[in-house]
Amino acid sequence: MEISEQTRWLAGILLLAVVTIELGGLYMLALVRGRAPATPCQLNFAGATPMPASSTVAVRYVALANCPEPGLHASLLSLPTDQPGARPFEQILAEAFPALPVAG
């Protein structure tokens, strides 16, 4: 039986993915059980209030084509309680990505 090069690549990638997932799961289990030290960032997430799996969060989606320049598109999620247009989309984009040339 002969295996193509693409099949060998796929098998190798899948093997690495399985090992990565297994090791990550073992680390998460050790973290939850207190057997592994947690970073300050992980501790911040641990203190967050969890939401039930069936919870629904309403968001507003705004997309702008050809922003900040032709051929690029940007989108923004916000809460429905936020006033629409309170801050220009271009301003939010410029703050998030200062290196981009945003016209506004």
PDB file of N, CA and C in Angstrom:
ATOM      1  N   MET A   1       0.841  -1.172   0.000  1.00  0.00           N
ATOM      2  CA  MET A   1       0.000   0.000   0.000  1.00  0.00           C
ATOM      3  C   MET A   1       0.891   1.242   0.000  1.00  0.00           C
ATOM      4  N   GLU A   2       0.593   2.151  -0.895  1.00  0.00           N
ATOM      5  CA  GLU A   2       1.387   3.368  -1.001  1.00  0.00           C
ATOM      6  C   GLU A   2       0.554   4.561  -0.546  1.00  0.00           C
ATOM      7  N   ILE A   3       1.151   5.427   0.269  1.00  0.00           N
ATOM      8  CA  ILE A   3       0.469   6.598   0.800  1.00  0.00           C
ATOM      9  C   ILE A   3       1.060   7.839   0.145  1.00  0.00           C
ATOM     10  N   SER A   4       0.188   8.708  -0.297  1.00  0.00           N
ATOM     11  CA  SER A   4       0.674   9.924  -0.958  1.00  0.00           C
ATOM     12  C   SER A   4       1.305  10.866   0.064  1.00  0.00           C
ATOM     13  N   GLU A   5       2.070  11.827  -0.457  1.00  0.00           N
ATOM     14  CA  GLU A   5       2.725  12.792   0.416  1.00  0.00           C
ATOM     15  C   GLU A   5       1.689  13.646   1.160  1.00  0.00           C
ATOM     16  N   GLN A   6       0.617  13.998   0.475  1.00  0.00           N
ATOM     17  CA  GLN A   6      -0.422  14.800   1.126  1.00  0.00           C
ATOM     18  C   GLN A   6      -1.077  14.038   2.275  1.00  0.00           C
ATOM     19  N   THR A   7      -1.262  12.734   2.100  1.00  0.00           N
ATOM     20  CA  THR A   7      -1.845  11.928   3.160  1.00  0.00           C
ATOM     21  C   THR A   7      -0.905  11.841   4.348  1.00  0.00           C
ATOM     22  N   ARG A   8       0.386  11.726   4.093  1.00  0.00           N
ATOM     23  CA  ARG A   8       1.359  11.689   5.187  1.00  0.00           C
ATOM     24  C   ARG A   8       1.372  13.018   5.938  1.00  0.00           C
ATOM     25  N   TRP A   9       1.297  14.139   5.210  1.00  0.00           N
ATOM     26  CA  TRP A   9       1.248  15.454   5.859  1.00  0.00           C
ATOM     27  C   TRP A   9       0.004  15.566   6.737  1.00  0.00           C
ATOM     28  N   LEU A  10      -1.132  15.150   6.193  1.00  0.00           N
ATOM     29  CA  LEU A  10      -2.379  15.217   6.942  1.00  0.00           C
ATOM     30  C   LEU A  10      -2.298  14.350   8.199  1.00  0.00           C
ATOM     31  N   ALA A  11      -1.755  13.148   8.082  1.00  0.00           N
ATOM     32  CA  ALA A  11      -1.614  12.267   9.244  1.00  0.00           C
ATOM     33  C   ALA A  11      -0.701  12.901  10.293  1.00  0.00           C
ATOM     34  N   GLY A  12       0.379  13.525   9.867  1.00  0.00           N
ATOM     35  CA  GLY A  12       1.290  14.180  10.806  1.00  0.00           C
ATOM     36  C   GLY A  12       0.630  15.349  11.510  1.00  0.00           C
ATOM     37  N   ILE A  13      -0.109  16.139  10.764  1.00  0.00           N
ATOM     38  CA  ILE A  13      -0.797  17.288  11.361  1.00  0.00           C
ATOM     39  C   ILE A  13      -1.866  16.813  12.349  1.00  0.00           C
ATOM     40  N   LEU A  14      -2.600  15.780  11.986  1.00  0.00           N
ATOM     41  CA  LEU A  14      -3.615  15.247  12.891  1.00  0.00           C
ATOM     42  C   LEU A  14      -2.983  14.674  14.159  1.00  0.00           C
ATOM     43  N   LEU A  15      -1.849  14.011  14.017  1.00  0.00           N
ATOM     44  CA  LEU A  15      -1.153  13.471  15.182  1.00  0.00           C
ATOM     45  C   LEU A  15      -0.726  14.602  16.124  1.00  0.00           C
ATOM     46  N   LEU A  16      -0.158  15.670  15.557  1.00  0.00           N
ATOM     47  CA  LEU A  16       0.230  16.816  16.385  1.00  0.00           C
ATOM     48  C   LEU A  16      -0.981  17.475  17.039  1.00  0.00           C
ATOM     49  N   ALA A  17      -2.083  17.556  16.301  1.00  0.00           N
ATOM     50  CA  ALA A  17      -3.293  18.168  16.857  1.00  0.00           C
ATOM     51  C   ALA A  17      -3.830  17.346  18.026  1.00  0.00           C
ATOM     52  N   VAL A  18      -3.859  16.033  17.883  1.00  0.00           N
ATOM     53  CA  VAL A  18      -4.370  15.176  18.956  1.00  0.00           C
ATOM     54  C   VAL A  18      -3.496  15.295  20.199  1.00  0.00           C
ATOM     55  N   VAL A  19      -2.190  15.269  20.010  1.00  0.00           N
ATOM     56  CA  VAL A  19      -1.272  15.386  21.149  1.00  0.00           C
ATOM     57  C   VAL A  19      -1.439  16.748  21.820  1.00  0.00           C
ATOM     58  N   THR A  20      -1.563  17.800  21.036  1.00  0.00           N
ATOM     59  CA  THR A  20      -1.734  19.146  21.587  1.00  0.00           C
ATOM     60  C   THR A  20      -3.023  19.247  22.396  1.00  0.00           C
ATOM     61  N   ILE A  21      -4.099  18.713  21.873  1.00  0.00           N
ATOM     62  CA  ILE A  21      -5.381  18.749  22.577  1.00  0.00           C
ATOM     63  C   ILE A  21      -5.307  17.950  23.874  1.00  0.00           C
ATOM     64  N   GLU A  22      -4.682  16.782  23.824  1.00  0.00           N
ATOM     65  CA  GLU A  22      -4.553  15.960  25.023  1.00  0.00           C
ATOM     66  C   GLU A  22      -3.731  16.670  26.094  1.00  0.00           C
ATOM     67  N   LEU A  23      -2.600  17.235  25.711  1.00  0.00           N
ATOM     68  CA  LEU A  23      -1.757  17.923  26.690  1.00  0.00           C
ATOM     69  C   LEU A  23      -2.451  19.156  27.251  1.00  0.00           C
ATOM     70  N   GLY A  24      -3.152  19.879  26.400  1.00  0.00           N
ATOM     71  CA  GLY A  24      -3.911  21.038  26.863  1.00  0.00           C
ATOM     72  C   GLY A  24      -5.006  20.631  27.839  1.00  0.00           C
ATOM     73  N   GLY A  25      -5.669  19.528  27.566  1.00  0.00           N
ATOM     74  CA  GLY A  25      -6.700  19.032  28.476  1.00  0.00           C
ATOM     75  C   GLY A  25      -6.123  18.612  29.814  1.00  0.00           C
ATOM     76  N   LEU A  26      -4.978  17.953  29.776  1.00  0.00           N
ATOM     77  CA  LEU A  26      -4.325  17.561  31.031  1.00  0.00           C
ATOM     78  C   LEU A  26      -3.912  18.788  31.845  1.00  0.00           C
ATOM     79  N   TYR A  27      -3.407  19.816  31.157  1.00  0.00           N
ATOM     80  CA  TYR A  27      -3.026  21.045  31.852  1.00  0.00           C
ATOM     81  C   TYR A  27      -4.243  21.720  32.468  1.00  0.00           C
ATOM     82  N   MET A  28      -5.339  21.809  31.702  1.00  0.00           N
ATOM     83  CA  MET A  28      -6.555  22.436  32.228  1.00  0.00           C
ATOM     84  C   MET A  28      -7.090  21.668  33.432  1.00  0.00           C
ATOM     85  N   LEU A  29      -7.019  20.343  33.392  1.00  0.00           N
ATOM     86  CA  LEU A  29      -7.470  19.535  34.508  1.00  0.00           C
ATOM     87  C   LEU A  29      -6.605  19.792  35.744  1.00  0.00           C
ATOM     88  N   ALA A  30      -5.289  19.851  35.545  1.00  0.00           N
ATOM     89  CA  ALA A  30      -4.384  20.140  36.666  1.00  0.00           C
ATOM     90  C   ALA A  30      -4.635  21.547  37.201  1.00  0.00           C
ATOM     91  N   LEU A  31      -4.920  22.488  36.331  1.00  0.00           N
ATOM     92  CA  LEU A  31      -5.189  23.867  36.742  1.00  0.00           C
ATOM     93  C   LEU A  31      -6.462  23.948  37.578  1.00  0.00           C
ATOM     94  N   VAL A  32      -7.497  23.280  37.123  1.00  0.00           N
ATOM     95  CA  VAL A  32      -8.775  23.303  37.836  1.00  0.00           C
ATOM     96  C   VAL A  32      -8.652  22.609  39.194  1.00  0.00           C
ATOM     97  N   ARG A  33      -7.867  21.549  39.250  1.00  0.00           N
ATOM     98  CA  ARG A  33      -7.703  20.814  40.506  1.00  0.00           C
ATOM     99  C   ARG A  33      -6.683  21.461  41.445  1.00  0.00           C
ATOM    100  N   GLY A  34      -6.047  22.538  40.988  1.00  0.00           N
ATOM    101  CA  GLY A  34      -5.095  23.249  41.830  1.00  0.00           C
ATOM    102  C   GLY A  34      -3.713  22.632  41.867  1.00  0.00           C
ATOM    103  N   ARG A  35      -3.413  21.759  40.955  1.00  0.00           N
ATOM    104  CA  ARG A  35      -2.099  21.104  40.910  1.00  0.00           C
ATOM    105  C   ARG A  35      -1.093  21.850  40.041  1.00  0.00           C
ATOM    106  N   ALA A  36      -1.556  22.852  39.307  1.00  0.00           N
ATOM    107  CA  ALA A  36      -0.675  23.654  38.455  1.00  0.00           C
ATOM    108  C   ALA A  36      -0.867  25.121  38.844  1.00  0.00           C
ATOM    109  N   PRO A  37       0.217  25.906  38.837  1.00  0.00           N
ATOM    110  CA  PRO A  37       0.068  27.318  39.190  1.00  0.00           C
ATOM    111  C   PRO A  37      -0.669  28.084  38.087  1.00  0.00           C
ATOM    112  N   ALA A  38      -1.485  29.035  38.493  1.00  0.00           N
ATOM    113  CA  ALA A  38      -2.233  29.852  37.541  1.00  0.00           C
ATOM    114  C   ALA A  38      -1.560  31.211  37.395  1.00  0.00           C
ATOM    115  N   THR A  39      -1.579  31.735  36.177  1.00  0.00           N
ATOM    116  CA  THR A  39      -1.033  33.066  35.915  1.00  0.00           C
ATOM    117  C   THR A  39      -2.048  34.111  36.375  1.00  0.00           C
ATOM    118  N   PRO A  40      -1.627  35.361  36.559  1.00  0.00           N
ATOM    119  CA  PRO A  40      -2.591  36.411  36.934  1.00  0.00           C
ATOM    120  C   PRO A  40      -3.744  36.545  35.938  1.00  0.00           C
ATOM    121  N   CYS A  41      -3.454  36.366  34.664  1.00  0.00           N
ATOM    122  CA  CYS A  41      -4.508  36.455  33.641  1.00  0.00           C
ATOM    123  C   CYS A  41      -5.536  35.337  33.838  1.00  0.00           C
ATOM    124  N   GLN A  42      -5.051  34.126  34.109  1.00  0.00           N
ATOM    125  CA  GLN A  42      -5.969  33.007  34.338  1.00  0.00           C
ATOM    126  C   GLN A  42      -6.796  33.229  35.599  1.00  0.00           C
ATOM    127  N   LEU A  43      -6.191  33.822  36.621  1.00  0.00           N
ATOM    128  CA  LEU A  43      -6.931  34.104  37.844  1.00  0.00           C
ATOM    129  C   LEU A  43      -8.030  35.134  37.611  1.00  0.00           C
ATOM    130  N   ASN A  44      -7.767  36.119  36.737  1.00  0.00           N
ATOM    131  CA  ASN A  44      -8.802  37.104  36.401  1.00  0.00           C
ATOM    132  C   ASN A  44      -9.996  36.433  35.734  1.00  0.00           C
ATOM    133  N   PHE A  45      -9.722  35.495  34.831  1.00  0.00           N
ATOM    134  CA  PHE A  45     -10.811  34.783  34.168  1.00  0.00           C
ATOM    135  C   PHE A  45     -11.549  33.882  35.141  1.00  0.00           C
ATOM    136  N   ALA A  46     -10.828  33.295  36.092  1.00  0.00           N
ATOM    137  CA  ALA A  46     -11.459  32.412  37.067  1.00  0.00           C
ATOM    138  C   ALA A  46     -12.437  33.176  37.937  1.00  0.00           C
ATOM    139  N   GLY A  47     -12.176  34.464  38.171  1.00  0.00           N
ATOM    140  CA  GLY A  47     -13.065  35.261  39.007  1.00  0.00           C
ATOM    141  C   GLY A  47     -14.275  35.801  38.274  1.00  0.00           C
ATOM    142  N   ALA A  48     -14.300  35.650  36.964  1.00  0.00           N
ATOM    143  CA  ALA A  48     -15.424  36.166  36.182  1.00  0.00           C
ATOM    144  C   ALA A  48     -16.670  35.323  36.445  1.00  0.00           C
ATOM    145  N   THR A  49     -17.810  35.966  36.378  1.00  0.00           N
ATOM    146  CA  THR A  49     -19.061  35.253  36.592  1.00  0.00           C
ATOM    147  C   THR A  49     -19.384  34.418  35.363  1.00  0.00           C
ATOM    148  N   PRO A  50     -19.512  33.108  35.531  1.00  0.00           N
ATOM    149  CA  PRO A  50     -19.822  32.268  34.371  1.00  0.00           C
ATOM    150  C   PRO A  50     -21.279  32.412  33.967  1.00  0.00           C
ATOM    151  N   MET A  51     -21.526  32.230  32.685  1.00  0.00           N
ATOM    152  CA  MET A  51     -22.892  32.256  32.179  1.00  0.00           C
ATOM    153  C   MET A  51     -23.299  30.826  31.856  1.00  0.00           C
ATOM    154  N   PRO A  52     -24.545  30.482  32.073  1.00  0.00           N
ATOM    155  CA  PRO A  52     -24.994  29.140  31.698  1.00  0.00           C
ATOM    156  C   PRO A  52     -24.828  28.919  30.205  1.00  0.00           C
ATOM    157  N   ALA A  53     -24.642  27.683  29.819  1.00  0.00           N
ATOM    158  CA  ALA A  53     -24.394  27.355  28.416  1.00  0.00           C
ATOM    159  C   ALA A  53     -25.552  27.769  27.512  1.00  0.00           C
ATOM    160  N   SER A  54     -26.750  27.836  28.046  1.00  0.00           N
ATOM    161  CA  SER A  54     -27.902  28.174  27.213  1.00  0.00           C
ATOM    162  C   SER A  54     -28.199  29.669  27.186  1.00  0.00           C
ATOM    163  N   SER A  55     -27.316  30.502  27.733  1.00  0.00           N
ATOM    164  CA  SER A  55     -27.548  31.940  27.777  1.00  0.00           C
ATOM    165  C   SER A  55     -27.442  32.560  26.390  1.00  0.00           C
ATOM    166  N   THR A  56     -28.199  33.603  26.197  1.00  0.00           N
ATOM    167  CA  THR A  56     -28.169  34.349  24.949  1.00  0.00           C
ATOM    168  C   THR A  56     -27.697  35.768  25.236  1.00  0.00           C
ATOM    169  N   VAL A  57     -26.766  36.235  24.428  1.00  0.00           N
ATOM    170  CA  VAL A  57     -26.276  37.601  24.553  1.00  0.00           C
ATOM    171  C   VAL A  57     -26.590  38.312  23.248  1.00  0.00           C
ATOM    172  N   ALA A  58     -27.313  39.401  23.337  1.00  0.00           N
ATOM    173  CA  ALA A  58     -27.657  40.170  22.147  1.00  0.00           C
ATOM    174  C   ALA A  58     -26.530  41.159  21.857  1.00  0.00           C
ATOM    175  N   VAL A  59     -26.113  41.223  20.607  1.00  0.00           N
ATOM    176  CA  VAL A  59     -25.087  42.173  20.188  1.00  0.00           C
ATOM    177  C   VAL A  59     -25.546  42.858  18.911  1.00  0.00           C
ATOM    178  N   ARG A  60     -24.982  44.019  18.662  1.00  0.00           N
ATOM    179  CA  ARG A  60     -25.232  44.750  17.432  1.00  0.00           C
ATOM    180  C   ARG A  60     -24.007  44.564  16.541  1.00  0.00           C
ATOM    181  N   TYR A  61     -24.221  44.259  15.281  1.00  0.00           N
ATOM    182  CA  TYR A  61     -23.134  44.032  14.339  1.00  0.00           C
ATOM    183  C   TYR A  61     -23.118  45.165  13.326  1.00  0.00           C
ATOM    184  N   VAL A  62     -21.971  45.777  13.175  1.00  0.00           N
ATOM    185  CA  VAL A  62     -21.798  46.848  12.190  1.00  0.00           C
ATOM    186  C   VAL A  62     -20.613  46.473  11.322  1.00  0.00           C
ATOM    187  N   ALA A  63     -20.775  46.569  10.032  1.00  0.00           N
ATOM    188  CA  ALA A  63     -19.679  46.275   9.113  1.00  0.00           C
ATOM    189  C   ALA A  63     -19.502  47.451   8.170  1.00  0.00           C
ATOM    190  N   LEU A  64     -18.264  47.692   7.812  1.00  0.00           N
ATOM    191  CA  LEU A  64     -17.952  48.792   6.914  1.00  0.00           C
ATOM    192  C   LEU A  64     -17.026  48.265   5.837  1.00  0.00           C
ATOM    193  N   ALA A  65     -17.460  48.313   4.595  1.00  0.00           N
ATOM    194  CA  ALA A  65     -16.649  47.834   3.479  1.00  0.00           C
ATOM    195  C   ALA A  65     -15.630  48.897   3.087  1.00  0.00           C
ATOM    196  N   ASN A  66     -14.514  48.446   2.580  1.00  0.00           N
ATOM    197  CA  ASN A  66     -13.437  49.320   2.113  1.00  0.00           C
ATOM    198  C   ASN A  66     -12.960  50.269   3.209  1.00  0.00           C
ATOM    199  N   CYS A  67     -12.862  49.755   4.410  1.00  0.00           N
ATOM    200  CA  CYS A  67     -12.377  50.547   5.536  1.00  0.00           C
ATOM    201  C   CYS A  67     -11.262  49.751   6.187  1.00  0.00           C
ATOM    202  N   PRO A  68     -10.139  50.254   6.452  1.00  0.00           N
ATOM    203  CA  PRO A  68      -9.709  51.630   6.361  1.00  0.00           C
ATOM    204  C   PRO A  68      -9.209  52.027   4.980  1.00  0.00           C
ATOM    205  N   GLU A  69      -9.093  51.077   4.066  1.00  0.00           N
ATOM    206  CA  GLU A  69      -8.659  51.407   2.714  1.00  0.00           C
ATOM    207  C   GLU A  69      -9.325  50.439   1.754  1.00  0.00           C
ATOM    208  N   PRO A  70      -9.364  50.734   0.469  1.00  0.00           N
ATOM    209  CA  PRO A  70     -10.048  49.856  -0.484  1.00  0.00           C
ATOM    210  C   PRO A  70      -9.534  48.421  -0.406  1.00  0.00           C
ATOM    211  N   GLY A  71     -10.471  47.492  -0.379  1.00  0.00           N
ATOM    212  CA  GLY A  71     -10.127  46.079  -0.337  1.00  0.00           C
ATOM    213  C   GLY A  71     -10.123  45.497   1.073  1.00  0.00           C
ATOM    214  N   LEU A  72     -10.129  46.350   2.088  1.00  0.00           N
ATOM    215  CA  LEU A  72     -10.185  45.875   3.472  1.00  0.00           C
ATOM    216  C   LEU A  72     -11.575  46.151   4.036  1.00  0.00           C
ATOM    217  N   HIS A  73     -12.004  45.274   4.885  1.00  0.00           N
ATOM    218  CA  HIS A  73     -13.314  45.429   5.495  1.00  0.00           C
ATOM    219  C   HIS A  73     -13.156  45.311   7.005  1.00  0.00           C
ATOM    220  N   ALA A  74     -13.968  46.011   7.741  1.00  0.00           N
ATOM    221  CA  ALA A  74     -13.907  45.981   9.199  1.00  0.00           C
ATOM    222  C   ALA A  74     -15.306  45.771   9.744  1.00  0.00           C
ATOM    223  N   SER A  75     -15.383  45.120  10.895  1.00  0.00           N
ATOM    224  CA  SER A  75     -16.672  44.921  11.548  1.00  0.00           C
ATOM    225  C   SER A  75     -16.521  45.184  13.036  1.00  0.00           C
ATOM    226  N   LEU A  76     -17.630  45.436  13.688  1.00  0.00           N
ATOM    227  CA  LEU A  76     -17.633  45.810  15.090  1.00  0.00           C
ATOM    228  C   LEU A  76     -18.851  45.198  15.761  1.00  0.00           C
ATOM    229  N   LEU A  77     -18.644  44.621  16.929  1.00  0.00           N
ATOM    230  CA  LEU A  77     -19.748  44.131  17.743  1.00  0.00           C
ATOM    231  C   LEU A  77     -19.904  45.062  18.930  1.00  0.00           C
ATOM    232  N   SER A  78     -21.137  45.416  19.252  1.00  0.00           N
ATOM    233  CA  SER A  78     -21.397  46.241  20.432  1.00  0.00           C
ATOM    234  C   SER A  78     -22.693  45.765  21.077  1.00  0.00           C
ATOM    235  N   LEU A  79     -22.915  46.198  22.296  1.00  0.00           N
ATOM    236  CA  LEU A  79     -24.144  45.842  22.998  1.00  0.00           C
ATOM    237  C   LEU A  79     -25.298  46.681  22.478  1.00  0.00           C
ATOM    238  N   PRO A  80     -26.497  46.113  22.437  1.00  0.00           N
ATOM    239  CA  PRO A  80     -27.652  46.886  21.956  1.00  0.00           C
ATOM    240  C   PRO A  80     -27.948  48.109  22.809  1.00  0.00           C
ATOM    241  N   THR A  81     -27.512  48.097  24.070  1.00  0.00           N
ATOM    242  CA  THR A  81     -27.753  49.252  24.938  1.00  0.00           C
ATOM    243  C   THR A  81     -26.839  50.426  24.612  1.00  0.00           C
ATOM    244  N   ASP A  82     -25.748  50.186  23.881  1.00  0.00           N
ATOM    245  CA  ASP A  82     -24.856  51.268  23.472  1.00  0.00           C
ATOM    246  C   ASP A  82     -25.565  52.127  22.428  1.00  0.00           C
ATOM    247  N   GLN A  83     -25.383  53.428  22.531  1.00  0.00           N
ATOM    248  CA  GLN A  83     -25.990  54.337  21.566  1.00  0.00           C
ATOM    249  C   GLN A  83     -25.348  54.142  20.199  1.00  0.00           C
ATOM    250  N   PRO A  84     -26.132  53.885  19.150  1.00  0.00           N
ATOM    251  CA  PRO A  84     -25.531  53.755  17.825  1.00  0.00           C
ATOM    252  C   PRO A  84     -24.944  55.085  17.365  1.00  0.00           C
ATOM    253  N   GLY A  85     -23.738  55.048  16.858  1.00  0.00           N
ATOM    254  CA  GLY A  85     -23.086  56.239  16.360  1.00  0.00           C
ATOM    255  C   GLY A  85     -22.535  57.147  17.440  1.00  0.00           C
ATOM    256  N   ALA A  86     -22.510  56.700  18.696  1.00  0.00           N
ATOM    257  CA  ALA A  86     -21.964  57.531  19.769  1.00  0.00           C
ATOM    258  C   ALA A  86     -20.497  57.830  19.509  1.00  0.00           C
ATOM    259  N   ARG A  87     -19.782  56.857  18.992  1.00  0.00           N
ATOM    260  CA  ARG A  87     -18.388  57.044  18.580  1.00  0.00           C
ATOM    261  C   ARG A  87     -18.287  56.599  17.131  1.00  0.00           C
ATOM    262  N   PRO A  88     -17.686  57.398  16.280  1.00  0.00           N
ATOM    263  CA  PRO A  88     -17.557  56.998  14.877  1.00  0.00           C
ATOM    264  C   PRO A  88     -16.789  55.683  14.747  1.00  0.00           C
ATOM    265  N   PHE A  89     -17.239  54.880  13.811  1.00  0.00           N
ATOM    266  CA  PHE A  89     -16.623  53.586  13.552  1.00  0.00           C
ATOM    267  C   PHE A  89     -15.131  53.738  13.266  1.00  0.00           C
ATOM    268  N   GLU A  90     -14.782  54.742  12.498  1.00  0.00           N
ATOM    269  CA  GLU A  90     -13.387  54.962  12.138  1.00  0.00           C
ATOM    270  C   GLU A  90     -12.526  55.251  13.369  1.00  0.00           C
ATOM    271  N   GLN A  91     -13.086  55.962  14.355  1.00  0.00           N
ATOM    272  CA  GLN A  91     -12.348  56.267  15.580  1.00  0.00           C
ATOM    273  C   GLN A  91     -12.063  54.983  16.366  1.00  0.00           C
ATOM    274  N   ILE A  92     -13.055  54.117  16.484  1.00  0.00           N
ATOM    275  CA  ILE A  92     -12.871  52.846  17.186  1.00  0.00           C
ATOM    276  C   ILE A  92     -11.820  52.005  16.480  1.00  0.00           C
ATOM    277  N   LEU A  93     -11.878  51.963  15.157  1.00  0.00           N
ATOM    278  CA  LEU A  93     -10.912  51.198  14.369  1.00  0.00           C
ATOM    279  C   LEU A  93      -9.507  51.763  14.524  1.00  0.00           C
ATOM    280  N   ALA A  94      -9.379  53.077  14.534  1.00  0.00           N
ATOM    281  CA  ALA A  94      -8.060  53.712  14.684  1.00  0.00           C
ATOM    282  C   ALA A  94      -7.471  53.433  16.064  1.00  0.00           C
ATOM    283  N   GLU A  95      -8.309  53.385  17.110  1.00  0.00           N
ATOM    284  CA  GLU A  95      -7.812  53.081  18.454  1.00  0.00           C
ATOM    285  C   GLU A  95      -7.389  51.632  18.573  1.00  0.00           C
ATOM    286  N   ALA A  96      -8.122  50.736  17.914  1.00  0.00           N
ATOM    287  CA  ALA A  96      -7.799  49.313  17.998  1.00  0.00           C
ATOM    288  C   ALA A  96      -6.577  48.953  17.174  1.00  0.00           C
ATOM    289  N   PHE A  97      -6.412  49.590  16.037  1.00  0.00           N
ATOM    290  CA  PHE A  97      -5.293  49.304  15.124  1.00  0.00           C
ATOM    291  C   PHE A  97      -4.592  50.605  14.744  1.00  0.00           C
ATOM    292  N   PRO A  98      -3.740  51.131  15.613  1.00  0.00           N
ATOM    293  CA  PRO A  98      -3.124  52.425  15.346  1.00  0.00           C
ATOM    294  C   PRO A  98      -2.241  52.448  14.109  1.00  0.00           C
ATOM    295  N   ALA A  99      -1.753  51.318  13.655  1.00  0.00           N
ATOM    296  CA  ALA A  99      -0.855  51.299  12.497  1.00  0.00           C
ATOM    297  C   ALA A  99      -1.613  51.427  11.178  1.00  0.00           C
ATOM    298  N   LEU A 100      -2.921  51.227  11.187  1.00  0.00           N
ATOM    299  CA  LEU A 100      -3.692  51.307   9.958  1.00  0.00           C
ATOM    300  C   LEU A 100      -3.990  52.745   9.592  1.00  0.00           C
ATOM    301  N   PRO A 101      -3.914  53.079   8.308  1.00  0.00           N
ATOM    302  CA  PRO A 101      -4.256  54.439   7.868  1.00  0.00           C
ATOM    303  C   PRO A 101      -5.774  54.578   7.755  1.00  0.00           C
ATOM    304  N   VAL A 102      -6.408  55.134   8.766  1.00  0.00           N
ATOM    305  CA  VAL A 102      -7.867  55.261   8.771  1.00  0.00           C
ATOM    306  C   VAL A 102      -8.237  56.684   8.387  1.00  0.00           C
ATOM    307  N   ALA A 103      -9.033  56.778   7.346  1.00  0.00           N
ATOM    308  CA  ALA A 103      -9.541  58.085   6.954  1.00  0.00           C
ATOM    309  C   ALA A 103     -10.838  58.331   7.687  1.00  0.00           C
ATOM    310  N   GLY A 104     -11.012  59.498   8.230  1.00  0.00           N
ATOM    311  CA  GLY A 104     -12.254  59.718   8.952  1.00  0.00           C
ATOM    312  C   GLY A 104     -12.439  61.112   9.236  1.00  0.00           C
TER     313      GLY A 104
END
